[in-house]
Amino acid sequence: MLHPQTMHTQVPSSPMQSRQQKLLPPHVLLESILTKKEAPLNAVVLQCLPLLQEEEASLLQAWHQGRPALTSIVTTQLGRVGTILLPLENSHGEEQQQQHKVIQQACQAVALARACGARSVALSARLASQTNGGKLIQESQYVRAGHRPRLTTTDATTSAAALLNLEWVLARVARDLCRERVAVVVGPDPLASTCLRLLLATLPHPASLTLCALPDQDTPVEELVAELQASGFQGEMALCEMQGGGEEVPDVMYEATLFFGTSSLLDGLDMTRLRAGTLLFMLAGLSPLVSEPFLARMCTQEDILAPRADELTSSTPMQERRAFEKGSMLDLLVQTGEGGGVLTPYQIHSSLLAGLAVATLDVPSTLGQIDTKTAQGHYFALRRAGFRGTAPYLGMQTSASTYLTQFCARFRTRS
């Protein structure tokens, strides 16, 4: 579920309000590292924002001044990771021209990351999707391979985080995965399929699988079915297709007790038709409009759980330094992106751990399609490092611990 600091918000209408926001001068975090006033970074994550409203884009542009900007530094038990925001502008130009601009700015940001000491650079999911899984950025680097940070996408770490969250939540509510009826929405974004492959390769298999595909999907879902059967899955398996032009979930999906999927593909769920006791693992945050029905059902009927599967809990407290005061308008705009940062001293977005895992945990970097063995390596490495799943956000007035205890009493697996 969305946290208050990640929700899209409107820019203040008054210029005075903008001037009153507390923020560091442009690029002061970056300069403090380049001038060795503070310790170097171990890793960096590159982030680009979705399309913003004109006033929002202007406010952000006035701050970063058209240059890649270091917006935060997080110190974890794995090391120090920075988030660099690419200064992309809202544009409706030719697609190839836009891609060239993205690659050019990403290469500039990689050079800055190298100057900051980073041994690896993680590409946010949005950035990876715009650059052929990061391969176009890799090909555009004009320095010797031994002298550049290792590029990686965040998919392997996000998949590992989803599995860690699944394990933790199932344990907290006393549910047996072998008794679950799992539904997965698979589409152009391979993340859900990667998570499913990782689940079947690592944990006990569920009782059944329902795979729902988008219409006219390039990769036939039958190929995924063949892979899953080859992995040894012997439970029931059903195939279906999104309806209503790809916007409505078919009836058979509502028989599931556990969902996996990205937020854009779960938008078609009718909250009123979910079975009591359903678990929904979101592989990316829901928009505020979509999250409201989830939150409303959890708070009124208290009979579903919808944790974000891309957030993890650290075994030790973390520290974060931001370029903007937490909760300020510019901070909220930056948090609209995928690198949600440190949500509490113990809770972190998995994208910030992708580069650190490659730099410090001896796991392979990932570009392009993620194989199951690689995702499994990230899962075991993060688990050994002490990361676990996190409780779902239930609104400002609701205790997650109390909710989980009551949910367990009502919907635990009965022997």
Coordinates of C-alpha atoms in Angstrom, one line a residue:
M1 CA 0.0 0.0 0.0
L2 CA 1.0 3.6 -0.5
H3 CA 2.6 5.4 2.4
P4 CA 1.7 9.1 2.9
Q5 CA 5.1 10.2 1.7
T6 CA 4.8 8.4 -1.6
M7 CA 1.4 9.7 -2.6
H8 CA 1.1 12.1 -5.5
T9 CA 0.3 15.6 -4.4
Q10 CA -0.3 19.1 -5.9
V11 CA 2.3 21.8 -6.0
P12 CA 1.5 24.8 -3.8
S13 CA -0.2 27.6 -5.7
S14 CA 1.6 30.3 -3.8
P15 CA 5.2 31.1 -4.7
M16 CA 5.7 32.1 -1.1
Q17 CA 4.9 28.5 0.0
S18 CA 7.6 27.2 -2.4
R19 CA 10.2 29.6 -1.0
Q20 CA 9.4 28.6 2.5
Q21 CA 10.3 24.9 1.9
K22 CA 13.5 23.9 3.6
L23 CA 15.9 22.4 1.1
L24 CA 19.6 22.1 0.6
P25 CA 21.2 24.2 -2.2
P26 CA 21.3 22.4 -5.5
H27 CA 23.9 19.5 -5.7
V28 CA 25.2 20.1 -2.2
L29 CA 25.1 16.4 -1.3
L30 CA 27.0 15.5 -4.5
E31 CA 29.6 18.2 -3.9
S32 CA 30.1 17.1 -0.3
I33 CA 31.2 13.6 -1.6
L34 CA 33.2 14.9 -4.5
T35 CA 35.1 17.3 -2.3
K36 CA 35.7 14.4 0.2
K37 CA 33.8 16.3 3.0
E38 CA 32.1 13.0 3.7
A39 CA 32.6 9.3 3.0
P40 CA 32.2 8.0 -0.6
L41 CA 29.2 5.9 -1.7
N42 CA 29.2 2.1 -2.1
A43 CA 26.4 2.2 -4.6
V44 CA 23.9 4.4 -6.5
V45 CA 20.4 4.0 -7.8
L46 CA 19.4 6.1 -10.8
Q47 CA 15.8 7.3 -10.8
C48 CA 13.6 9.1 -13.3
L49 CA 10.1 10.4 -12.4
P50 CA 6.8 9.8 -14.2
L51 CA 5.2 12.6 -16.1
L52 CA 4.5 15.5 -13.8
Q53 CA 2.1 18.4 -14.0
E54 CA 3.6 21.5 -15.6
E55 CA 3.9 23.4 -12.2
E56 CA 5.5 20.3 -10.6
A57 CA 8.0 19.9 -13.3
S58 CA 9.0 23.6 -13.2
L59 CA 9.5 23.5 -9.5
L60 CA 11.8 20.5 -9.7
Q61 CA 13.6 21.9 -12.8
A62 CA 14.3 25.1 -10.9
W63 CA 16.0 23.1 -8.2
H64 CA 18.1 20.6 -10.1
Q65 CA 19.0 23.2 -12.8
G66 CA 19.1 20.6 -15.6
R67 CA 21.8 18.4 -14.1
P68 CA 21.6 14.9 -12.5
A69 CA 21.1 15.5 -8.8
L70 CA 21.9 13.4 -5.7
T71 CA 18.6 13.6 -3.8
S72 CA 19.4 11.3 -0.8
I73 CA 22.1 9.3 0.9
V74 CA 21.1 6.2 3.0
T75 CA 23.6 4.5 5.3
T76 CA 22.7 0.8 5.9
Q77 CA 24.5 -2.2 7.3
L78 CA 25.5 -3.0 3.7
G79 CA 27.1 0.4 3.1
R80 CA 26.1 3.8 1.7
V81 CA 23.8 4.2 -1.2
G82 CA 22.8 7.4 -3.0
T83 CA 19.8 8.2 -5.2
I84 CA 20.6 10.3 -8.4
L85 CA 17.6 11.9 -10.1
L86 CA 17.9 12.3 -13.9
P87 CA 16.7 15.8 -15.0
L88 CA 14.3 14.4 -17.6
E89 CA 11.7 16.9 -18.9
N90 CA 8.1 16.2 -19.8
S91 CA 8.2 15.9 -23.6
H92 CA 6.1 14.4 -26.4
G93 CA 9.0 14.2 -28.9
E94 CA 9.9 11.3 -31.1
E95 CA 10.5 8.1 -29.2
Q96 CA 14.0 7.4 -30.5
Q97 CA 15.1 11.0 -29.7
Q98 CA 13.7 10.7 -26.1
Q99 CA 15.5 7.4 -25.6
H100 CA 18.8 8.9 -26.8
K101 CA 18.3 11.7 -24.2
V102 CA 17.6 9.2 -21.4
I103 CA 20.7 7.2 -22.3
Q104 CA 22.9 10.4 -22.4
Q105 CA 21.7 11.6 -19.0
A106 CA 22.1 8.1 -17.5
C107 CA 25.7 7.9 -18.7
Q108 CA 26.3 11.3 -17.1
A109 CA 24.9 10.0 -13.9
V110 CA 27.0 6.8 -14.0
A111 CA 30.1 9.0 -14.4
L112 CA 29.0 10.9 -11.3
A113 CA 28.4 7.7 -9.4
R114 CA 31.9 6.5 -10.3
A115 CA 33.4 9.8 -9.1
C116 CA 31.5 9.3 -5.8
G117 CA 33.2 5.9 -5.3
A118 CA 30.2 3.7 -6.2
R119 CA 31.1 0.2 -7.2
S120 CA 27.6 -0.5 -8.7
V121 CA 24.8 1.5 -10.2
A122 CA 21.2 0.2 -10.1
L123 CA 18.7 1.3 -12.7
S124 CA 15.1 1.9 -11.5
A125 CA 12.5 -0.3 -13.2
R126 CA 11.2 2.7 -15.3
L127 CA 14.7 3.5 -16.5
A128 CA 15.5 -0.1 -17.3
S129 CA 12.4 -0.5 -19.3
Q130 CA 13.4 2.6 -21.4
T131 CA 16.9 1.2 -22.1
N132 CA 16.3 -2.5 -23.0
G133 CA 17.0 -3.7 -19.5
G134 CA 19.9 -1.3 -19.1
K135 CA 21.9 -2.8 -22.1
L136 CA 21.8 0.4 -24.1
I137 CA 23.4 2.3 -21.2
Q138 CA 26.0 -0.4 -20.8
E139 CA 26.9 -0.2 -24.5
S140 CA 27.2 3.6 -24.4
Q141 CA 29.8 3.7 -21.7
Y142 CA 33.1 4.9 -23.2
V143 CA 35.5 3.8 -20.5
R144 CA 37.4 0.6 -19.8
A145 CA 35.2 -2.1 -18.2
G146 CA 37.5 -2.5 -15.2
H147 CA 37.1 1.2 -14.3
R148 CA 33.4 1.6 -14.3
P149 CA 30.7 0.7 -11.8
R150 CA 28.8 -2.5 -12.5
L151 CA 25.3 -1.7 -13.9
T152 CA 22.4 -3.7 -12.6
T153 CA 18.6 -3.6 -12.7
T154 CA 16.5 -3.8 -9.6
D155 CA 14.3 -6.8 -10.7
A156 CA 16.3 -9.5 -8.9
T157 CA 16.3 -7.6 -5.6
T158 CA 12.6 -6.8 -6.0
S159 CA 11.8 -10.4 -6.6
A160 CA 13.8 -11.4 -3.6
A161 CA 12.0 -8.8 -1.5
A162 CA 8.7 -10.2 -2.7
L163 CA 9.6 -13.7 -1.5
L164 CA 10.9 -12.4 1.9
N165 CA 7.6 -10.5 2.4
L166 CA 5.6 -13.6 1.4
E167 CA 7.5 -15.8 3.9
W168 CA 7.2 -13.2 6.7
V169 CA 3.5 -12.5 6.2
L170 CA 2.5 -16.2 5.9
A171 CA 4.4 -16.9 9.2
R172 CA 2.7 -14.0 11.0
V173 CA -0.8 -15.1 10.0
A174 CA -0.1 -18.8 10.3
R175 CA -0.8 -19.7 6.7
D176 CA 0.5 -22.7 4.8
L177 CA 1.7 -21.9 1.3
C178 CA 0.9 -25.5 0.3
R179 CA -2.8 -24.8 1.0
E180 CA -2.9 -21.5 -1.0
R181 CA -4.6 -20.9 -4.3
V182 CA -2.2 -18.5 -6.1
A183 CA -3.2 -16.1 -8.9
V184 CA -0.6 -14.2 -10.9
V185 CA -1.2 -11.5 -13.5
V186 CA 1.6 -11.8 -16.1
G187 CA 2.2 -9.2 -18.8
P188 CA 4.9 -7.2 -20.7
D189 CA 6.6 -6.4 -17.3
P190 CA 8.4 -9.7 -16.5
L191 CA 8.6 -9.0 -12.8
A192 CA 5.5 -11.1 -11.8
S193 CA 6.8 -14.1 -13.8
T194 CA 10.2 -13.8 -12.3
C195 CA 8.7 -13.8 -8.8
L196 CA 6.6 -16.8 -9.6
R197 CA 9.6 -18.8 -10.9
L198 CA 11.6 -17.8 -7.8
L199 CA 8.8 -18.9 -5.6
L200 CA 8.5 -22.4 -7.2
A201 CA 12.3 -22.8 -7.1
T202 CA 12.7 -21.8 -3.4
L203 CA 9.5 -22.4 -1.4
P204 CA 7.0 -25.2 -1.0
H205 CA 4.6 -25.2 -4.0
P206 CA 1.0 -23.9 -3.6
A207 CA -2.1 -26.0 -4.1
S208 CA -3.0 -24.3 -7.4
L209 CA -1.9 -21.6 -9.9
T210 CA -4.0 -19.4 -12.0
L211 CA -2.1 -17.4 -14.7
C212 CA -3.9 -14.4 -16.2
A213 CA -2.4 -12.9 -19.3
L214 CA -3.1 -9.6 -21.2
P215 CA -4.7 -9.9 -24.6
D216 CA -2.3 -10.0 -27.6
Q217 CA 0.7 -10.5 -25.3
D218 CA 4.0 -10.9 -27.2
T219 CA 5.3 -13.8 -25.1
P220 CA 2.7 -16.6 -25.0
V221 CA 1.7 -17.6 -21.5
E222 CA 2.0 -21.2 -22.6
E223 CA 5.8 -20.8 -22.6
L224 CA 5.7 -19.9 -18.9
V225 CA 3.4 -22.8 -18.2
A226 CA 5.9 -25.2 -19.8
E227 CA 8.7 -23.8 -17.6
L228 CA 6.6 -24.1 -14.4
Q229 CA 5.7 -27.7 -15.2
A230 CA 9.4 -28.4 -15.9
S231 CA 10.2 -27.0 -12.5
G232 CA 8.2 -29.8 -10.9
F233 CA 4.9 -28.0 -10.1
Q234 CA 2.2 -30.7 -9.9
G235 CA -0.8 -28.8 -8.6
E236 CA -3.8 -27.5 -10.5
M237 CA -3.0 -24.9 -13.2
A238 CA -5.5 -22.7 -15.0
L239 CA -5.0 -20.2 -17.8
C240 CA -7.2 -17.1 -18.4
E241 CA -7.0 -13.7 -20.1
M242 CA -7.8 -10.2 -18.9
Q243 CA -11.2 -9.0 -20.2
G244 CA -12.7 -5.7 -21.2
G245 CA -9.7 -4.7 -23.3
G246 CA -7.3 -5.9 -20.6
E247 CA -8.9 -3.9 -17.8
E248 CA -11.1 -6.5 -16.1
V249 CA -10.0 -9.5 -14.1
P250 CA -11.9 -12.7 -15.2
D251 CA -14.2 -14.5 -12.7
V252 CA -11.8 -17.5 -12.1
M253 CA -9.3 -15.2 -10.5
Y254 CA -11.6 -14.4 -7.6
E255 CA -11.2 -18.0 -6.5
A256 CA -7.6 -17.3 -5.4
T257 CA -6.5 -16.8 -1.8
L258 CA -3.2 -15.2 -2.7
F259 CA -2.4 -12.7 -5.5
F260 CA 0.9 -11.6 -7.0
G261 CA 1.1 -8.8 -9.6
T262 CA 2.2 -5.3 -10.5
S263 CA -0.1 -2.5 -9.6
S264 CA -1.0 -1.6 -13.1
L265 CA -2.2 -5.1 -13.8
L266 CA -4.2 -5.4 -10.6
D267 CA -6.1 -2.2 -11.2
G268 CA -8.9 -4.3 -12.6
L269 CA -9.7 -6.1 -9.4
D270 CA -13.1 -5.6 -7.9
M271 CA -12.5 -5.2 -4.1
T272 CA -15.9 -6.4 -3.3
R273 CA -15.4 -9.8 -4.9
L274 CA -12.2 -10.8 -3.1
R275 CA -12.6 -13.7 -0.8
A276 CA -12.3 -13.0 2.9
G277 CA -8.8 -13.8 4.0
T278 CA -7.2 -12.9 0.6
L279 CA -3.5 -11.9 0.6
L280 CA -2.4 -9.5 -2.2
F281 CA 1.3 -8.9 -2.7
M282 CA 1.9 -5.8 -4.7
L283 CA 5.2 -5.7 -6.6
A284 CA 5.0 -1.9 -6.9
G285 CA 3.1 0.7 -5.1
L286 CA -0.5 1.4 -6.1
S287 CA -1.7 4.8 -7.2
P288 CA -3.7 6.7 -4.5
L289 CA -7.0 6.2 -6.4
V290 CA -6.4 2.5 -6.6
S291 CA -5.1 2.1 -3.1
E292 CA -8.2 3.7 -1.5
P293 CA -10.5 0.6 -2.1
F294 CA -7.8 -1.7 -0.7
L295 CA -7.4 0.5 2.4
A296 CA -11.1 1.0 2.8
R297 CA -11.8 -2.8 2.8
M298 CA -8.9 -3.5 5.2
C299 CA -10.1 -0.8 7.6
T300 CA -13.9 -1.6 7.5
Q301 CA -14.1 -5.4 7.0
E302 CA -10.6 -6.2 8.2
D303 CA -10.6 -9.3 6.1
I304 CA -7.8 -8.8 3.5
L305 CA -4.1 -8.0 3.6
A306 CA -2.3 -6.0 0.8
P307 CA 1.4 -5.5 1.8
R308 CA 3.8 -3.9 -0.6
A309 CA 6.2 -6.6 -1.6
D310 CA 9.0 -4.3 -2.6
E311 CA 9.8 -2.9 0.9
L312 CA 12.0 -4.7 3.5
T313 CA 12.8 -4.4 7.1
S314 CA 16.4 -4.1 8.2
S315 CA 17.8 -5.8 11.3
T316 CA 19.7 -2.6 12.3
P317 CA 18.6 1.1 12.1
M318 CA 19.5 3.1 9.0
Q319 CA 20.2 6.8 8.5
E320 CA 19.1 8.9 5.6
R321 CA 20.1 12.4 4.5
R322 CA 17.8 14.1 2.0
A323 CA 18.3 17.1 -0.1
F324 CA 14.8 18.2 0.9
E325 CA 13.1 18.4 4.3
K326 CA 11.0 15.2 4.7
G327 CA 7.4 15.9 3.8
S328 CA 8.2 19.1 1.8
M329 CA 6.8 19.6 -1.6
L330 CA 10.0 18.8 -3.5
D331 CA 10.5 15.7 -1.3
L332 CA 7.0 14.5 -2.1
L333 CA 7.6 14.9 -5.8
V334 CA 10.8 12.9 -5.6
Q335 CA 9.2 10.2 -3.5
T336 CA 6.6 9.9 -6.3
G337 CA 9.3 7.8 -8.1
E338 CA 10.3 4.2 -7.5
G339 CA 13.1 4.8 -5.0
G340 CA 10.9 5.5 -2.0
G341 CA 13.9 5.7 0.3
V342 CA 13.9 4.9 4.0
L343 CA 10.3 4.9 5.2
T344 CA 11.2 4.4 8.9
P345 CA 14.7 3.8 10.4
Y346 CA 14.2 0.1 9.8
Q347 CA 12.1 0.1 6.6
I348 CA 13.6 0.5 3.1
H349 CA 12.5 0.3 -0.5
S350 CA 14.1 -2.7 -2.2
S351 CA 15.5 -0.7 -5.1
L352 CA 18.0 1.0 -2.8
L353 CA 19.4 -2.4 -1.9
A354 CA 19.9 -3.6 -5.5
G355 CA 23.2 -1.8 -6.1
L356 CA 24.4 -2.5 -2.5
A357 CA 23.8 -6.2 -2.9
V358 CA 25.9 -6.3 -6.1
A359 CA 28.7 -4.1 -4.4
T360 CA 28.9 -5.9 -1.1
L361 CA 27.1 -9.2 -1.0
D362 CA 28.9 -10.9 -3.9
V363 CA 25.8 -11.4 -6.0
P364 CA 25.8 -11.0 -9.8
S365 CA 24.6 -7.9 -11.5
T366 CA 21.6 -8.1 -13.8
L367 CA 20.9 -6.6 -17.2
G368 CA 18.0 -7.7 -19.4
Q369 CA 16.1 -10.8 -18.5
I370 CA 16.6 -12.2 -14.9
D371 CA 17.2 -15.9 -14.6
T372 CA 15.8 -17.7 -11.6
K373 CA 19.2 -18.7 -10.2
T374 CA 20.3 -15.1 -10.1
A375 CA 17.1 -14.0 -8.3
Q376 CA 17.6 -16.8 -5.9
G377 CA 21.1 -15.6 -5.1
H378 CA 19.8 -12.2 -4.2
Y379 CA 17.1 -13.7 -2.0
F380 CA 19.6 -15.8 0.0
A381 CA 22.1 -12.9 0.3
L382 CA 19.5 -10.5 1.6
R383 CA 18.2 -13.0 4.0
R384 CA 21.6 -13.7 5.4
A385 CA 22.2 -10.0 5.7
G386 CA 19.2 -9.8 8.1
F387 CA 16.5 -8.3 5.9
R388 CA 12.9 -9.6 6.2
G389 CA 9.4 -8.7 5.1
T390 CA 7.5 -5.7 6.5
A391 CA 4.0 -5.2 7.9
P392 CA 1.4 -3.6 5.5
Y393 CA 0.5 0.0 5.8
L394 CA -3.0 0.2 7.3
G395 CA -3.6 3.9 7.7
M396 CA -2.5 6.3 10.4
Q397 CA -4.9 5.1 13.1
T398 CA -4.4 1.3 12.8
S399 CA -1.8 -0.9 14.5
A400 CA -0.3 -3.4 12.0
S401 CA 0.6 -5.8 14.9
T402 CA -3.0 -5.8 16.2
Y403 CA -4.4 -6.2 12.7
L404 CA -2.1 -9.2 11.9
T405 CA -2.9 -10.9 15.2
Q406 CA -6.7 -10.6 14.6
F407 CA -6.3 -11.6 10.9
C408 CA -4.4 -14.7 12.0
A409 CA -7.1 -15.7 14.5
R410 CA -9.7 -15.5 11.7
F411 CA -7.9 -16.7 8.6
R412 CA -5.1 -19.0 9.7
T413 CA -4.7 -22.4 7.9
R414 CA -6.8 -24.9 9.7
S415 CA -5.4 -28.4 10.1

